[in-house]
Short mmCIF file of C-alpha atoms and ligand atoms in Angstrom, two decimals:
data_model
loop_
_atom_site.label_atom_id
_atom_site.label_comp_id
_atom_site.label_asym_id
_atom_site.label_seq_id
_atom_site.Cartn_x
_atom_site.Cartn_y
_atom_site.Cartn_z
CA MET A 1 13.97 11.55 -21.29
CA ASP A 2 14.78 9.33 -24.25
CA TYR A 3 12.67 6.48 -23.02
CA LYS A 4 9.54 8.66 -23.20
CA ARG A 5 10.00 8.76 -26.97
CA ALA A 6 10.64 5.01 -27.04
CA LEU A 7 7.47 4.51 -25.01
CA GLN A 8 5.48 6.67 -27.45
CA ALA A 9 6.71 4.50 -30.31
CA ALA A 10 6.18 1.17 -28.50
CA LEU A 11 2.77 1.73 -26.93
CA PRO A 12 0.94 4.42 -28.98
CA ASP A 13 -2.50 2.92 -28.26
CA LEU A 14 -2.04 3.25 -24.49
CA LEU A 15 -0.91 6.86 -24.90
CA GLU A 16 -3.88 7.68 -27.07
CA ALA A 17 -6.25 6.07 -24.58
CA GLY A 18 -4.78 8.24 -21.79
CA ILE A 19 -3.47 5.15 -19.97
CA ILE A 20 0.08 6.51 -20.18
CA LYS A 21 0.82 10.09 -19.13
CA PHE A 22 4.02 12.05 -18.54
CA ASP A 23 5.23 14.17 -15.59
CA VAL A 24 2.37 13.48 -13.20
CA PRO A 25 2.66 14.87 -9.62
CA LEU A 26 2.66 11.92 -7.23
CA LYS A 27 1.52 13.92 -4.21
CA ASP A 28 -1.99 13.62 -5.70
CA TYR A 29 -1.73 9.81 -5.53
CA CYS A 30 -0.58 9.18 -1.97
CA SER A 31 -2.08 9.69 1.48
CA PHE A 32 0.87 11.83 2.75
CA LYS A 33 0.20 14.38 -0.05
CA ILE A 34 3.97 14.60 -0.54
CA GLY A 35 6.14 13.81 -3.56
CA GLY A 36 7.34 15.20 -6.89
CA PRO A 37 6.39 14.00 -10.38
CA ALA A 38 6.68 10.57 -11.96
CA ASP A 39 8.38 10.71 -15.37
CA VAL A 40 5.74 8.30 -16.64
CA PHE A 41 2.42 7.48 -14.96
CA CYS A 42 0.32 4.57 -16.22
CA THR A 43 -3.20 3.56 -15.26
CA PRO A 44 -3.71 0.12 -16.85
CA VAL A 45 -7.26 -1.21 -17.07
CA SER A 46 -6.43 -4.85 -17.83
CA ASN A 47 -3.81 -7.54 -17.25
CA ALA A 48 -2.86 -7.16 -20.92
CA ASN A 49 -2.09 -3.44 -20.36
CA ILE A 50 0.09 -4.27 -17.33
CA ILE A 51 1.93 -6.97 -19.27
CA ALA A 52 2.60 -4.61 -22.21
CA ILE A 53 3.96 -1.86 -19.93
CA LEU A 54 6.13 -4.31 -17.96
CA GLN A 55 7.50 -5.86 -21.15
CA PHE A 56 8.53 -2.39 -22.33
CA CYS A 57 10.20 -1.48 -19.02
CA ILE A 58 12.07 -4.76 -18.67
CA SER A 59 13.28 -4.96 -22.25
CA GLU A 60 14.38 -1.28 -22.23
CA ASN A 61 15.87 -1.66 -18.73
CA ILE A 62 13.71 1.15 -17.33
CA PRO A 63 12.86 1.11 -13.62
CA TYR A 64 9.18 0.80 -12.76
CA PHE A 65 7.15 1.02 -9.56
CA ILE A 66 3.74 -0.49 -8.77
CA LEU A 67 1.52 2.03 -6.98
CA GLY A 68 -1.58 1.03 -5.04
CA LYS A 69 -3.40 3.70 -3.05
CA GLY A 70 -0.07 5.20 -1.92
CA SER A 71 -1.06 4.91 1.75
CA ASN A 72 2.20 3.36 2.94
CA LEU A 73 4.72 5.44 1.02
CA LEU A 74 7.06 8.38 1.37
CA ILE A 75 7.73 9.65 -2.16
CA PRO A 76 10.78 11.90 -2.66
CA ASP A 77 10.40 15.62 -3.30
CA ASN A 78 12.03 15.29 -6.72
CA GLY A 79 9.65 12.48 -7.66
CA LEU A 80 10.53 9.22 -9.37
CA ARG A 81 12.65 8.79 -12.49
CA SER A 82 10.71 5.71 -13.41
CA VAL A 83 7.51 4.36 -14.87
CA VAL A 84 4.84 4.34 -12.17
CA ILE A 85 2.15 1.73 -12.78
CA SER A 86 -0.93 2.70 -10.78
CA THR A 87 -3.49 -0.04 -10.13
CA GLN A 88 -6.31 2.49 -9.53
CA ASN A 89 -8.33 1.34 -12.56
CA MET A 90 -7.90 -2.38 -11.91
CA GLN A 91 -11.34 -2.74 -10.35
CA LYS A 92 -13.49 -5.85 -10.11
CA LEU A 93 -15.30 -7.55 -7.25
CA THR A 94 -17.18 -10.83 -7.56
CA ARG A 95 -18.68 -13.34 -5.17
CA ASP A 96 -18.94 -17.12 -5.42
CA LYS A 97 -20.52 -18.76 -2.34
CA ASP A 98 -18.26 -17.91 0.64
CA TYR A 99 -15.46 -16.57 -1.57
CA ILE A 100 -14.92 -13.01 -2.79
CA SER A 101 -12.51 -12.24 -5.60
CA ALA A 102 -11.00 -8.74 -5.84
CA PHE A 103 -8.69 -7.12 -8.38
CA CYS A 104 -5.56 -5.41 -7.06
CA GLY A 105 -6.92 -1.85 -7.39
CA VAL A 106 -10.07 -2.36 -5.30
CA SER A 107 -9.87 -0.43 -2.04
CA LEU A 108 -10.01 -2.36 1.23
CA SER A 109 -13.03 -0.27 2.25
CA GLU A 110 -14.94 -1.27 -0.89
CA LEU A 111 -13.94 -4.90 -0.40
CA SER A 112 -15.06 -5.02 3.22
CA GLU A 113 -18.30 -3.15 2.46
CA TYR A 114 -19.05 -5.59 -0.37
CA ALA A 115 -18.40 -8.54 1.96
CA GLN A 116 -20.70 -6.98 4.56
CA GLN A 117 -23.50 -6.52 2.02
CA MET A 118 -23.06 -10.15 0.94
CA GLY A 119 -23.32 -11.29 4.58
CA LEU A 120 -19.74 -12.58 4.64
CA SER A 121 -17.56 -12.00 7.69
CA GLY A 122 -13.76 -11.86 8.07
CA LEU A 123 -12.80 -8.55 6.48
CA GLU A 124 -14.22 -6.23 9.16
CA PHE A 125 -10.66 -5.45 10.37
CA ALA A 126 -9.72 -4.11 6.91
CA HIS A 127 -12.51 -1.55 6.64
CA GLY A 128 -10.56 1.48 7.89
CA ILE A 129 -7.19 0.62 6.30
CA PRO A 130 -6.85 3.09 3.41
CA GLY A 131 -5.01 0.78 0.99
CA SER A 132 -5.77 -1.29 -2.09
CA VAL A 133 -6.06 -5.07 -2.21
CA GLY A 134 -2.65 -5.28 -3.99
CA GLY A 135 -0.94 -3.10 -1.38
CA ALA A 136 -2.64 -4.98 1.45
CA VAL A 137 -1.50 -8.38 0.18
CA TYR A 138 2.02 -6.99 -0.43
CA MET A 139 2.11 -5.69 3.19
CA ASN A 140 -0.04 -8.38 4.83
CA ALA A 141 -1.98 -5.43 6.21
CA GLY A 142 -3.72 -5.93 9.51
CA ALA A 143 -5.51 -4.24 12.37
CA TYR A 144 -7.47 -5.05 15.51
CA GLY A 145 -6.35 -8.68 15.61
CA GLY A 146 -7.04 -9.43 11.93
CA GLU A 147 -4.59 -9.74 9.05
CA ILE A 148 -4.91 -10.37 5.31
CA LYS A 149 -3.29 -13.78 5.80
CA ASP A 150 -6.25 -14.91 7.95
CA VAL A 151 -8.73 -14.63 5.07
CA LEU A 152 -6.66 -14.94 1.89
CA TYR A 153 -7.38 -18.09 -0.11
CA CYS A 154 -5.28 -17.60 -3.26
CA SER A 155 -3.87 -14.92 -5.58
CA LYS A 156 -2.97 -14.36 -9.22
CA CYS A 157 0.21 -12.53 -10.08
CA LEU A 158 2.83 -11.86 -12.73
CA VAL A 159 6.52 -12.75 -12.64
CA PRO A 160 8.27 -9.71 -14.10
CA THR A 161 10.66 -11.40 -16.54
CA ILE A 162 10.48 -11.30 -20.33
CA ASP A 163 10.44 -15.12 -20.47
CA SER A 164 7.46 -15.32 -18.16
CA LEU A 165 5.56 -12.36 -19.65
CA THR A 166 5.91 -13.71 -23.20
CA SER A 167 5.25 -17.35 -22.25
CA GLY A 168 1.66 -17.28 -23.47
CA ASN A 169 0.51 -18.18 -19.98
CA PRO A 170 2.03 -15.47 -17.80
CA VAL A 171 -0.38 -15.50 -14.85
CA LEU A 172 1.00 -17.39 -11.83
CA HIS A 173 -1.42 -18.83 -9.25
CA LEU A 174 -0.37 -18.67 -5.58
CA LYS A 175 -2.05 -20.71 -2.86
CA ALA A 176 -2.29 -19.18 0.62
CA ALA A 177 0.91 -20.92 1.84
CA ASP A 178 2.87 -19.63 -1.18
CA HIS A 179 2.47 -16.05 0.09
CA HIS A 180 4.91 -16.66 3.02
CA PHE A 181 3.07 -14.14 5.14
CA GLY A 182 4.66 -12.68 8.28
CA TYR A 183 4.20 -9.48 10.27
CA ARG A 184 3.76 -6.86 7.48
CA LYS A 185 5.57 -9.26 5.15
CA SER A 186 4.75 -11.37 2.10
CA VAL A 187 6.46 -13.07 -0.80
CA PHE A 188 5.58 -10.01 -2.90
CA GLN A 189 8.28 -8.03 -1.11
CA GLN A 190 11.03 -10.55 -1.91
CA GLY A 191 10.01 -11.82 -5.31
CA LYS A 192 9.09 -8.52 -7.02
CA LEU A 193 5.92 -10.31 -8.12
CA ILE A 194 3.09 -8.14 -9.44
CA HIS A 195 -0.21 -8.83 -7.68
CA LEU A 196 -3.25 -8.97 -9.98
CA SER A 197 -6.08 -10.30 -7.82
CA SER A 198 -6.90 -12.35 -4.73
CA VAL A 199 -9.70 -14.57 -3.52
CA PHE A 200 -10.76 -14.29 0.13
CA HIS A 201 -12.47 -17.10 2.03
CA LEU A 202 -15.08 -15.71 4.41
CA VAL A 203 -17.73 -16.94 6.82
CA PRO A 204 -21.49 -16.28 6.54
CA LYS A 205 -22.88 -13.90 9.19
CA GLU A 206 -25.81 -11.50 9.52
CA PRO A 207 -24.97 -8.27 7.62
CA GLU A 208 -26.19 -6.17 10.60
CA GLU A 209 -23.71 -7.90 12.93
CA ILE A 210 -20.85 -7.37 10.48
CA LEU A 211 -21.83 -3.71 10.07
CA ALA A 212 -21.89 -3.23 13.85
CA SER A 213 -18.30 -4.60 14.15
CA MET A 214 -17.11 -2.41 11.29
CA ASP A 215 -18.68 0.69 12.85
CA GLU A 216 -17.11 -0.11 16.21
CA LEU A 217 -13.63 -0.52 14.70
CA LYS A 218 -14.08 2.67 12.68
CA GLU A 219 -15.00 4.57 15.82
CA GLN A 220 -11.91 3.23 17.64
CA ARG A 221 -9.69 4.20 14.72
CA TRP A 222 -11.05 7.76 14.49
CA GLU A 223 -10.76 8.14 18.25
CA LYS A 224 -7.09 7.08 18.39
CA GLN A 225 -5.59 7.96 15.01
CA PRO A 226 -5.23 11.28 13.11
CA MET A 227 -7.51 10.10 10.28
CA ASP A 228 -8.30 13.69 9.23
CA MET A 229 -4.64 14.56 8.55
CA PRO A 230 -2.44 13.45 5.63
CA SER A 231 -0.13 10.63 6.80
CA ALA A 232 1.06 7.17 5.83
CA GLY A 233 -0.27 5.46 8.94
CA SER A 234 2.10 3.92 11.50
CA VAL A 235 5.57 4.98 10.42
CA PHE A 236 7.38 2.25 12.36
CA LYS A 237 6.89 -1.48 12.79
CA ARG A 238 5.89 -2.53 16.29
CA PRO A 239 9.12 -3.48 18.10
CA GLU A 240 8.83 -6.70 20.08
CA GLY A 241 7.65 -6.12 23.62
CA HIS A 242 6.93 -2.42 23.09
CA PHE A 243 4.37 -0.01 21.67
CA THR A 244 5.94 2.52 19.32
CA GLY A 245 3.55 5.32 20.25
CA LYS A 246 4.38 4.98 23.96
CA LEU A 247 8.15 4.89 23.36
CA VAL A 248 7.95 8.06 21.25
CA ASP A 249 5.67 9.76 23.76
CA ASP A 250 7.91 8.81 26.69
CA CYS A 251 10.80 10.51 24.85
CA GLY A 252 8.79 13.76 24.92
CA LEU A 253 8.38 13.75 21.14
CA ARG A 254 4.60 14.16 20.96
CA GLY A 255 4.09 17.02 18.48
CA PHE A 256 7.82 17.18 17.61
CA ARG A 257 7.99 19.13 14.37
CA ILE A 258 10.40 19.97 11.58
CA GLY A 259 8.84 22.32 9.01
CA ASP A 260 5.36 20.97 8.36
CA ALA A 261 6.19 17.35 9.31
CA ALA A 262 5.19 16.49 12.87
CA VAL A 263 4.79 13.56 15.22
CA SER A 264 1.01 13.39 15.59
CA ASP A 265 -0.44 14.86 18.80
CA LYS A 266 -3.10 12.18 18.67
CA HIS A 267 -0.98 9.06 18.02
CA CYS A 268 2.81 9.27 18.44
CA GLY A 269 3.38 6.38 16.00
CA PHE A 270 2.12 8.59 13.15
CA ILE A 271 3.87 11.46 11.41
CA VAL A 272 1.44 13.93 9.85
CA ASN A 273 1.71 16.52 7.12
CA LEU A 274 0.53 19.81 8.66
CA GLY A 275 0.16 21.49 5.28
CA SER A 276 3.15 21.63 2.96
CA ALA A 277 5.58 19.12 4.50
CA THR A 278 8.37 17.84 2.27
CA ALA A 279 9.71 14.30 2.15
CA ALA A 280 13.03 15.68 3.44
CA GLU A 281 11.27 17.05 6.54
CA VAL A 282 9.46 13.77 7.17
CA LEU A 283 12.78 11.92 6.87
CA GLN A 284 14.41 14.28 9.39
CA VAL A 285 11.57 13.64 11.86
CA ILE A 286 11.91 9.87 11.31
CA ARG A 287 15.67 9.94 11.91
CA HIS A 288 15.29 12.12 15.02
CA VAL A 289 12.65 9.80 16.49
CA GLN A 290 14.76 6.71 15.73
CA GLN A 291 17.89 8.22 17.32
CA THR A 292 16.07 9.52 20.40
CA VAL A 293 14.26 6.23 21.08
CA LYS A 294 17.49 4.26 20.55
CA THR A 295 19.45 6.49 22.94
CA ARG A 296 16.75 6.56 25.61
CA PHE A 297 15.45 2.98 25.49
CA GLY A 298 17.96 1.04 23.36
CA VAL A 299 15.13 0.09 20.98
CA SER A 300 15.66 0.25 17.19
CA LEU A 301 12.60 1.43 15.31
CA GLU A 302 12.35 -0.05 11.84
CA THR A 303 10.23 1.87 9.30
CA GLU A 304 6.99 0.21 8.20
CA ILE A 305 6.34 2.80 5.48
CA ARG A 306 8.28 2.40 2.24
CA ILE A 307 10.69 5.27 1.71
CA LEU A 308 11.25 5.60 -2.04
CA GLY A 309 14.03 7.19 -4.07
CA ASP A 310 17.60 7.78 -2.90
CA HIS A 311 16.70 6.85 0.66
CA GLU A 312 14.84 3.70 -0.46
CA ALA A 313 14.22 1.41 2.50
C1 FAD B 1 -4.38 6.68 8.20
C2 FAD B 1 -3.74 5.36 7.89
C3 FAD B 1 -4.02 4.24 8.66
C4 FAD B 1 -3.42 3.02 8.36
N1 FAD B 1 -3.71 1.95 9.15
C5 FAD B 1 -3.16 0.75 8.86
C6 FAD B 1 -3.48 -0.40 9.64
O1 FAD B 1 -4.28 -0.35 10.58
N2 FAD B 1 -2.89 -1.58 9.31
C7 FAD B 1 -2.01 -1.70 8.27
O2 FAD B 1 -1.51 -2.80 8.00
N3 FAD B 1 -1.68 -0.62 7.52
C8 FAD B 1 -2.23 0.59 7.78
N4 FAD B 1 -1.91 1.67 7.01
C9 FAD B 1 -0.89 1.54 5.95
C10 FAD B 1 -1.43 1.17 4.54
O3 FAD B 1 -2.79 1.54 4.40
C11 FAD B 1 -1.28 -0.33 4.27
O4 FAD B 1 0.08 -0.72 4.31
C12 FAD B 1 -1.84 -0.71 2.89
O5 FAD B 1 -1.87 -2.10 2.78
C13 FAD B 1 -1.01 -0.17 1.72
O6 FAD B 1 -1.77 -0.36 0.53
P1 FAD B 1 -1.61 0.65 -0.69
O7 FAD B 1 -2.51 0.19 -1.78
O8 FAD B 1 -1.81 2.05 -0.25
O9 FAD B 1 -0.10 0.39 -1.09
P2 FAD B 1 1.00 1.47 -1.57
O10 FAD B 1 1.29 2.39 -0.42
O11 FAD B 1 0.59 2.08 -2.85
O12 FAD B 1 2.21 0.50 -1.79
C14 FAD B 1 2.80 -0.20 -0.72
C15 FAD B 1 3.73 -1.26 -1.32
O13 FAD B 1 2.93 -2.24 -1.97
C16 FAD B 1 3.38 -2.41 -3.31
N5 FAD B 1 2.21 -2.75 -4.14
C17 FAD B 1 1.02 -2.12 -4.18
N6 FAD B 1 0.20 -2.74 -5.05
C18 FAD B 1 0.91 -3.77 -5.58
C19 FAD B 1 0.62 -4.78 -6.54
N7 FAD B 1 -0.56 -4.85 -7.16
N8 FAD B 1 1.59 -5.69 -6.83
C20 FAD B 1 2.81 -5.62 -6.23
N9 FAD B 1 3.14 -4.69 -5.32
C21 FAD B 1 2.20 -3.77 -4.99
C22 FAD B 1 3.99 -1.07 -3.70
O14 FAD B 1 4.92 -1.22 -4.78
C23 FAD B 1 4.66 -0.68 -2.39
O15 FAD B 1 5.91 -1.28 -2.29
C24 FAD B 1 -2.51 2.90 7.27
C25 FAD B 1 -2.24 4.04 6.48
C26 FAD B 1 -2.86 5.25 6.77
C27 FAD B 1 -2.58 6.43 5.87
#
């Protein structure tokens, strides 16, 4: 790839520091444990690193992808011909009174555990969701009656244009209303904005009470979901007036399998990787489930997971 050489010339410091690597298998960076290599894999440790990498990609017209914890993704078997910018090393958590600020790469579990230790309530719902703060804001992640939008106070982000990135003041501040949150939706999906950090507004509560709620939700999750198997969580969005798992089960598709990709025995809204499933097999299971449910019940199932590559959805 020519742009690898251009990248070596443009950002030698980041290469030397190990922040930029080549040909990195993405299956190691997503919860499905599926996916071929990224041409370029970056692990920025600062906003300045992210800005430098984005500037390179945009000016050289090279596609890039922001990767959180990879818990809502199906990555193609041949990988991504792009620069993957992983937020895994963007880690910082701070507290100021009833507000907690978290960088995009902090995991939701760490964030909710930190809030619990600080005696701040509101993030209990997020404890078992295996994503990062950036991915959770992007998706408006939610569970058990709670959603990111309920607790988010404001965010910092980047607008990925050369004008904005070179403006000298590239960080854009978003208030809660600017996020345009909906069911598994946010402005980040439309605007291609890069999330850097968010502040969450929480409510004081006894740490023991918060811990008890978190433990209860964790128990429910482990009881109902295949948490011990590689997956990307609920594959489909909840169709209005229905429960996806029930529709799939009523079609007789519990355990339906192609290769090593199977509808979970435990929760029919999940597809699990039984060992060495490929993205192609997962896609075949998705299409089969969608067609069967449509034929039987007339309900269209829209994917909640992001399907990358040629089948991008
Ligand atoms: C077992 C299991 C259970 C789950 N349960 C739930 C649940 O109860 N509720 C729920 O809502 N979800 C659930 N999920 C799905 C997933 O955890 C959430 O969607 C999560 O918010 C995704 O975060 P992530 O960091 O993994 O994002 P990724 O999967 O890495 O990315 C998702 C999208 O966000 C974008 N993105 C990530 N970070 C940034 C950033 N900093 N700036 C801009 N864009 C960014 C990516 O480009 C991508 O388009 C579950 C998944 C699993 C595997």
